Short mmCIF file of C-alpha atoms in Angstrom, two decimals:
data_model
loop_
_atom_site.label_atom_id
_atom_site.label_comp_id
_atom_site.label_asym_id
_atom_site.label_seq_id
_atom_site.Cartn_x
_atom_site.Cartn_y
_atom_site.Cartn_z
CA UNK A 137 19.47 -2.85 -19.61
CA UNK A 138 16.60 -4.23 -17.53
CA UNK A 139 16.24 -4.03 -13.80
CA UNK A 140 14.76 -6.69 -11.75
CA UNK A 141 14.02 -5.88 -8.23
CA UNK A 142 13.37 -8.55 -5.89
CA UNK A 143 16.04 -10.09 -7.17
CA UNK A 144 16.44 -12.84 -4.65
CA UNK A 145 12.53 -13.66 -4.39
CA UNK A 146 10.30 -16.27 -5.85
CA UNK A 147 9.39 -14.90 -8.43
CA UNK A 148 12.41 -12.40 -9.38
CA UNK A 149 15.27 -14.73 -8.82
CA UNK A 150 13.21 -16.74 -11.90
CA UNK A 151 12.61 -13.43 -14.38
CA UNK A 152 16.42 -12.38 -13.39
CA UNK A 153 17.48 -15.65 -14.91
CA UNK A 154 14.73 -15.85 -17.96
CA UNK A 155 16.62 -12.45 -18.90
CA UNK A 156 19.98 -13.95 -18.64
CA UNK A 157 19.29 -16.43 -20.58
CA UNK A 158 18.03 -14.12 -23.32
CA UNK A 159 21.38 -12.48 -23.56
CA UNK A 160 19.56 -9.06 -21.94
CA UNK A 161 22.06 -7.15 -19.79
CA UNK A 162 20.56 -6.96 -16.27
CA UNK A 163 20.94 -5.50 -12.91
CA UNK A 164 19.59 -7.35 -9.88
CA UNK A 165 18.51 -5.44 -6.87
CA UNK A 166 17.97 -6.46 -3.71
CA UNK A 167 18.44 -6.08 0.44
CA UNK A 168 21.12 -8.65 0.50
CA UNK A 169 23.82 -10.78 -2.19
CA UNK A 170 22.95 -13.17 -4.25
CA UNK A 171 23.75 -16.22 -6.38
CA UNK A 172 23.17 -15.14 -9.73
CA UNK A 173 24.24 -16.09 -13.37
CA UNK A 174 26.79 -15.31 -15.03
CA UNK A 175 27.23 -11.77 -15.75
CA UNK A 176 24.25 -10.08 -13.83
CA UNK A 177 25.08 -7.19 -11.97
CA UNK A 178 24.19 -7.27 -8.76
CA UNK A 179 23.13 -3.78 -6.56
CA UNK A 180 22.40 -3.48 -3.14
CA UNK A 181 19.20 -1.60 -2.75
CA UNK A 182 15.92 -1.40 -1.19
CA UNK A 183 13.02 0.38 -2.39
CA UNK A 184 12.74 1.83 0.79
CA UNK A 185 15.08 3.90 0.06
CA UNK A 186 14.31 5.70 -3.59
CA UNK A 187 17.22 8.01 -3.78
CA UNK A 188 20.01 5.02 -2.96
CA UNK A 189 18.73 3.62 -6.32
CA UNK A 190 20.20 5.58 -8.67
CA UNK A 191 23.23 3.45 -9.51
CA UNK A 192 21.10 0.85 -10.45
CA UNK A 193 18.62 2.59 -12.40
CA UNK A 194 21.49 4.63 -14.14
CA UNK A 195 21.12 3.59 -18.33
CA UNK A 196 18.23 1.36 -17.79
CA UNK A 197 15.45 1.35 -20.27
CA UNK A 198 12.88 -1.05 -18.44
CA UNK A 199 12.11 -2.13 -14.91
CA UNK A 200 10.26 -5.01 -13.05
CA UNK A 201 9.30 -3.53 -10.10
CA UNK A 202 7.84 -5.36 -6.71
CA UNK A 203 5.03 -3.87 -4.55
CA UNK A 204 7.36 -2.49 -1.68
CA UNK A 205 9.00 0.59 -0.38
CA UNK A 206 6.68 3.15 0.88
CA UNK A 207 7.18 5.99 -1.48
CA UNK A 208 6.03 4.29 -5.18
CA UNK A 209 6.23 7.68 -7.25
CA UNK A 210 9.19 8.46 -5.63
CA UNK A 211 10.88 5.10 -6.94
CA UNK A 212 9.55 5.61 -10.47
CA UNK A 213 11.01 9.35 -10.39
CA UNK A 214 14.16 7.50 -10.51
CA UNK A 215 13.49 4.98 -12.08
CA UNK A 216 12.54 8.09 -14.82
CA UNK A 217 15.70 10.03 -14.16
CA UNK A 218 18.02 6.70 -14.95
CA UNK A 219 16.64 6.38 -18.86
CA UNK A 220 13.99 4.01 -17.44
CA UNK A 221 10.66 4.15 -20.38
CA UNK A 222 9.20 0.81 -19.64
CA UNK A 223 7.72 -1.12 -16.40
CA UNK A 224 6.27 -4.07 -15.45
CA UNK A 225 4.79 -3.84 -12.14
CA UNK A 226 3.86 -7.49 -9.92
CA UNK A 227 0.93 -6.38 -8.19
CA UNK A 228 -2.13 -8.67 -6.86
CA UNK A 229 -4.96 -9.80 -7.69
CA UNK A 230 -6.75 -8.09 -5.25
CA UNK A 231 -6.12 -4.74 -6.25
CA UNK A 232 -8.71 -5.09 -8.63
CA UNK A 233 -11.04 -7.63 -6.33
CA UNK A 234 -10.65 -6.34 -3.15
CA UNK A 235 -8.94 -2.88 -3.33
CA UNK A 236 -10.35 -2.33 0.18
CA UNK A 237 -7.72 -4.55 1.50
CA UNK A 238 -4.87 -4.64 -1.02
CA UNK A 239 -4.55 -0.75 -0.69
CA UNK A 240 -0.16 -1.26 -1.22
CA UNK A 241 -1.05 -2.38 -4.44
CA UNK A 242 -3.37 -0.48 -5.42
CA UNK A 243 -1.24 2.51 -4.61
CA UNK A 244 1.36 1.09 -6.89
CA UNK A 245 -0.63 0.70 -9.73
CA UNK A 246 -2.39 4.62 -9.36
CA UNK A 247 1.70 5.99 -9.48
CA UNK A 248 2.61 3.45 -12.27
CA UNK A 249 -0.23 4.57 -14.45
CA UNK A 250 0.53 8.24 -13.98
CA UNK A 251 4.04 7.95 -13.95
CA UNK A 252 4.59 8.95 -17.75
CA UNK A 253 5.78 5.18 -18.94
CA UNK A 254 5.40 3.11 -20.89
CA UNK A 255 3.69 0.02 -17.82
CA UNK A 256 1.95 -3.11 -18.05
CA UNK A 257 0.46 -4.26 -14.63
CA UNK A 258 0.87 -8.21 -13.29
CA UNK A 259 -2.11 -9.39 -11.16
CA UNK A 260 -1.62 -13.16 -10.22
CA UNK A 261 -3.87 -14.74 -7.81
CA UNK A 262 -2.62 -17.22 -5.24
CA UNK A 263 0.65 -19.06 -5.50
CA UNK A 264 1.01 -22.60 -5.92
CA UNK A 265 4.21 -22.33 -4.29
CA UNK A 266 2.19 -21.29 -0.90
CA UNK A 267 2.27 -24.45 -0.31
CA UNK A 268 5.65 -24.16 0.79
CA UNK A 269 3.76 -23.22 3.74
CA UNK A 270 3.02 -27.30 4.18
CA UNK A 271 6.56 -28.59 4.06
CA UNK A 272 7.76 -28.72 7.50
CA UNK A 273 4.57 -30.57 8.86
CA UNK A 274 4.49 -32.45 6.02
CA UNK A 275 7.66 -33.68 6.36
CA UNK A 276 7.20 -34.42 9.88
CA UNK A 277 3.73 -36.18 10.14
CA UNK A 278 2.28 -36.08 6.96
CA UNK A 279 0.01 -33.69 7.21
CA UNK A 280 -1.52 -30.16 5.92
CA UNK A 281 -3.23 -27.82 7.47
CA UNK A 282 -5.75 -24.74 6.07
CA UNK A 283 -8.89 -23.39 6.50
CA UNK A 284 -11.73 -23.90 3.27
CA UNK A 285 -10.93 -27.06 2.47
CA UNK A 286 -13.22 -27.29 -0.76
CA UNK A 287 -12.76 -23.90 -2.24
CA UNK A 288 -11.35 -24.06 -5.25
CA UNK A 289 -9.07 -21.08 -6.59
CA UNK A 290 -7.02 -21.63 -9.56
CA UNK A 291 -3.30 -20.78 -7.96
CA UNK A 292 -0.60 -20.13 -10.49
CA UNK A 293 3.10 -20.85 -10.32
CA UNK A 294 5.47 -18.59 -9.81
CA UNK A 295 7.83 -19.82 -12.93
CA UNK A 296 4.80 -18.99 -14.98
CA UNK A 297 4.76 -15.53 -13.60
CA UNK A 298 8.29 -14.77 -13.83
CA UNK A 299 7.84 -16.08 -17.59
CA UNK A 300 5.01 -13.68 -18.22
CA UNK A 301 7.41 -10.87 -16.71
CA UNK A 302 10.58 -11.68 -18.73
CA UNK A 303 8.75 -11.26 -22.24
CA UNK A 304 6.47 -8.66 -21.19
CA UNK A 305 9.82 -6.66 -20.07
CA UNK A 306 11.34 -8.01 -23.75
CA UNK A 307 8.55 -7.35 -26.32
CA UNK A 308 6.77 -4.35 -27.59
CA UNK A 309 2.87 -4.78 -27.71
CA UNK A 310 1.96 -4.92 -23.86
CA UNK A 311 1.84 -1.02 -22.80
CA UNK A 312 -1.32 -0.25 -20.98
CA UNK A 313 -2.39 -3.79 -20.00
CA UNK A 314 -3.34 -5.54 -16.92
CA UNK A 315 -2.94 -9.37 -16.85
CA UNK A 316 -4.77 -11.86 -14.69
CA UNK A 317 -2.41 -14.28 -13.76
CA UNK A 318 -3.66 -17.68 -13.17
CA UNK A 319 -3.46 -21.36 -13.11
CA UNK A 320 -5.14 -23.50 -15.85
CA UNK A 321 -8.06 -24.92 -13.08
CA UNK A 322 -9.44 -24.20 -9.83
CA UNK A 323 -7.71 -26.48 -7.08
CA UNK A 324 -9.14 -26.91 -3.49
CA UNK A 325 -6.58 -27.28 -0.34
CA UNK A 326 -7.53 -30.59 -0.20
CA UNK A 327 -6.86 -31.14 -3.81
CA UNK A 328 -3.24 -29.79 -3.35
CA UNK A 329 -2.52 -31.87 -0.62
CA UNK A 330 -3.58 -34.92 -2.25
CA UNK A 331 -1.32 -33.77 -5.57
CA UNK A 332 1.44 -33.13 -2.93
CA UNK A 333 1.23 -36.75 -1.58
CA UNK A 334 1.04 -38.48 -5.21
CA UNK A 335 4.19 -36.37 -5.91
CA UNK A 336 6.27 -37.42 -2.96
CA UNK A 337 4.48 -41.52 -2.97
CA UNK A 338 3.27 -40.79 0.12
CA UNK A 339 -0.50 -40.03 1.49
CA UNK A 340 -1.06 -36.57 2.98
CA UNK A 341 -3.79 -35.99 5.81
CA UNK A 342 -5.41 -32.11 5.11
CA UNK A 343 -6.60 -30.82 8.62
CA UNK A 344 -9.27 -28.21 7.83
CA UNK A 345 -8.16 -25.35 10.19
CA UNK A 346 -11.50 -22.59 11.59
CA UNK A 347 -11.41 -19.63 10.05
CA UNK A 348 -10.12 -18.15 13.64
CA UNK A 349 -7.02 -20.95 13.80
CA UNK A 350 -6.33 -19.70 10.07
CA UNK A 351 -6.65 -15.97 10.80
CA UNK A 352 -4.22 -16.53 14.18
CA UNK A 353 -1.59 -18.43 12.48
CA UNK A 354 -1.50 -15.50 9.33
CA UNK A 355 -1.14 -12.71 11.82
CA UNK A 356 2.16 -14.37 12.61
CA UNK A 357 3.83 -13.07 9.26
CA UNK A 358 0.83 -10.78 7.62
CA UNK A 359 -0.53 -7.31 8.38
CA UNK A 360 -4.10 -7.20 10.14
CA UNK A 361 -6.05 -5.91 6.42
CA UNK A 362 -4.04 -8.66 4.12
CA UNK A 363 -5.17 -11.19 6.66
CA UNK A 364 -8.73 -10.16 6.37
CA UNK A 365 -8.45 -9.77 2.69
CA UNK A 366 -6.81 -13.50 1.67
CA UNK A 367 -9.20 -15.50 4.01
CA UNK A 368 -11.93 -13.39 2.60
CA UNK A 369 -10.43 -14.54 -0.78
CA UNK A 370 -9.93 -17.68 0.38
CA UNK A 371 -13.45 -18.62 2.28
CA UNK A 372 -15.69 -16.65 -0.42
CA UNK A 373 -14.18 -15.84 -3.25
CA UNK A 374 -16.30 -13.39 -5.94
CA UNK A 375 -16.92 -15.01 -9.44
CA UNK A 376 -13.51 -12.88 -10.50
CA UNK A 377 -11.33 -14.51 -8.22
CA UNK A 378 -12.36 -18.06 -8.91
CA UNK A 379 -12.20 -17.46 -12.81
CA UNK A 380 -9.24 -19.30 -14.97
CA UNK A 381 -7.44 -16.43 -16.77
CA UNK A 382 -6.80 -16.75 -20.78
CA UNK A 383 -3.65 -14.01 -20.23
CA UNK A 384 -0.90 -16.49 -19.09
CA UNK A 385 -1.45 -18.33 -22.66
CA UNK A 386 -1.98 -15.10 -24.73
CA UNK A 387 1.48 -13.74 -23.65
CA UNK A 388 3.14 -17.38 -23.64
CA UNK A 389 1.44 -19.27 -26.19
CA UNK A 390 0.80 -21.66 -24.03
CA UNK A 391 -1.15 -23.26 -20.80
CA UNK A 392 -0.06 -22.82 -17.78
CA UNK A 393 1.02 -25.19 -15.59
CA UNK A 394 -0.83 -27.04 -12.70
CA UNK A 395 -0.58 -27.28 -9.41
CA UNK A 396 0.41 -31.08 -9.89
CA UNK A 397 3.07 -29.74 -12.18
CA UNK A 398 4.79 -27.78 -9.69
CA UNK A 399 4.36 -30.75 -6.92
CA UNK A 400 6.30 -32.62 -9.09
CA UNK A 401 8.69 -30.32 -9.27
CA UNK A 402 9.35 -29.34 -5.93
CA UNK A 403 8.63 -32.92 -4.30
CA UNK A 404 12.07 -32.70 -2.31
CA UNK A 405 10.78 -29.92 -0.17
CA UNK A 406 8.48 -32.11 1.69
CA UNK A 407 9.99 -35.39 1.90
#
């Protein structure tokens, strides 16, 4: 049995049903209930709270495990205790970059490489589907707003992650690795809001934002040091961050996809 926590997010909702599909027997954890397929069980849990876990880690042998909760040895103690022996762990890309900033994930990684499993660690850069971000002025007047307009950064999508996850969580061959997760070209914000605007037939105006509008609007929804870290990310990235990954098509066997790909996609969200 594999668990999946984040069960209802962007990225887990997606591996949850990869899994599914694959005939694996899986348990879905998350804060609140969910829509899921067809014979997924579902467990109420938050990784907040490592000890009210156990029913879902109970006869598990792997685990895809978010960056959350406070306590990450505590959560892969029992994880440990339920039969757990493998786990993939979505962390960030700045862990490795920028470890000054990303110290959550960082602190992850450090208990899931002493934890005694068998792990493989997930670093994707920026999502495409950030741009989710856009929609609602978008919708309304056609525009998009973001600081470093011609930075380029080569976002990934989310389906590829959740891809990566599901086999990584299915095959043998991946203990001991960390993967760069990454789109198949750098894309600038104003790049992305053109693609957005050729996907829904309809031109979009990018508003370059300061860097002070940019860091005001993230402290809405972001701690103070993951602020600092993205825009520093964002506004000069090191040679590492702007660098298209091979790992998405060593694990997949193929590209991944672009940003115009996803656009396409997910066009409804900002007519």
């Amino acid at each position: 049995m594999i668990v999946v926590t984040g069960a209802t997010g962007n990225v887990g909702g997606q591996v949850v049903a990869l899994l599914a599909a694959a005939g694996e027997r899986v348990t879905a954890v998350s804060r609140r209930t969910a829509d899921l397929p067809e014979g997924v069980r579902h467990v109420r849990g938050d990784l907040d709270d490592p000890a009210g876990l156990k029913d879902a880690f109970d006869g598990a042998d792997a685990l895809f495990l978010l960056v959350a909760g406070q306590d990450p040895q505590a959560i892969l103690d029992a994880a440990r205790a339920g039969g757990v022996r493998r786990v993939v762990l979505l962390s960030s890309q700045g862990a490795g970059t920028r470890p000054e900033f990303y110290r959550h994930p960082v602190a992850f990684e450090d208990a899931v490489r002493r934890s005694g499993l068998e792990w493989t660690i997930l670093r994707p850069g920026g999502f495409h589907s950030n741009a989710y971000a856009w929609a609602e002025p978008i919708r309304a007047s056609r525009t998009a707003a973001a600081p470093f307009g011609d930075v380029g950064l080569p976002t990934i999508d989310p389906a590829d992650i959740a891809e990566v996850a599901a086999t990584v969580l299915r095959e043998d061959g991946h203990a001991g690795r960390v993967y760069e997760l990454t789109g198949p070209a750098p894309t600038t914000p104003r790049e992305r809001a053109a693609a957005i605007g050729a996907a829904i037939g309809a031109p979009v105006r990018f508003a370059e934002q300061t860097r002070e509008e940019a860091r005001a609007q993230m402290l809405g929804f972001m701690p103070e040091q993951v602020v600092e870290g993205t825009l520093a990310i964002l506004g000069e990235p090191v040679d590492a961050e702007r660098r298209v990954s091979p790992d998405v098509e060593r694990v997949l066997g193929r590209a991944p996809r672009s940003f115009a790909d996803w656009a396409g996609r997910n066009a409804a969200a900002f007519r």
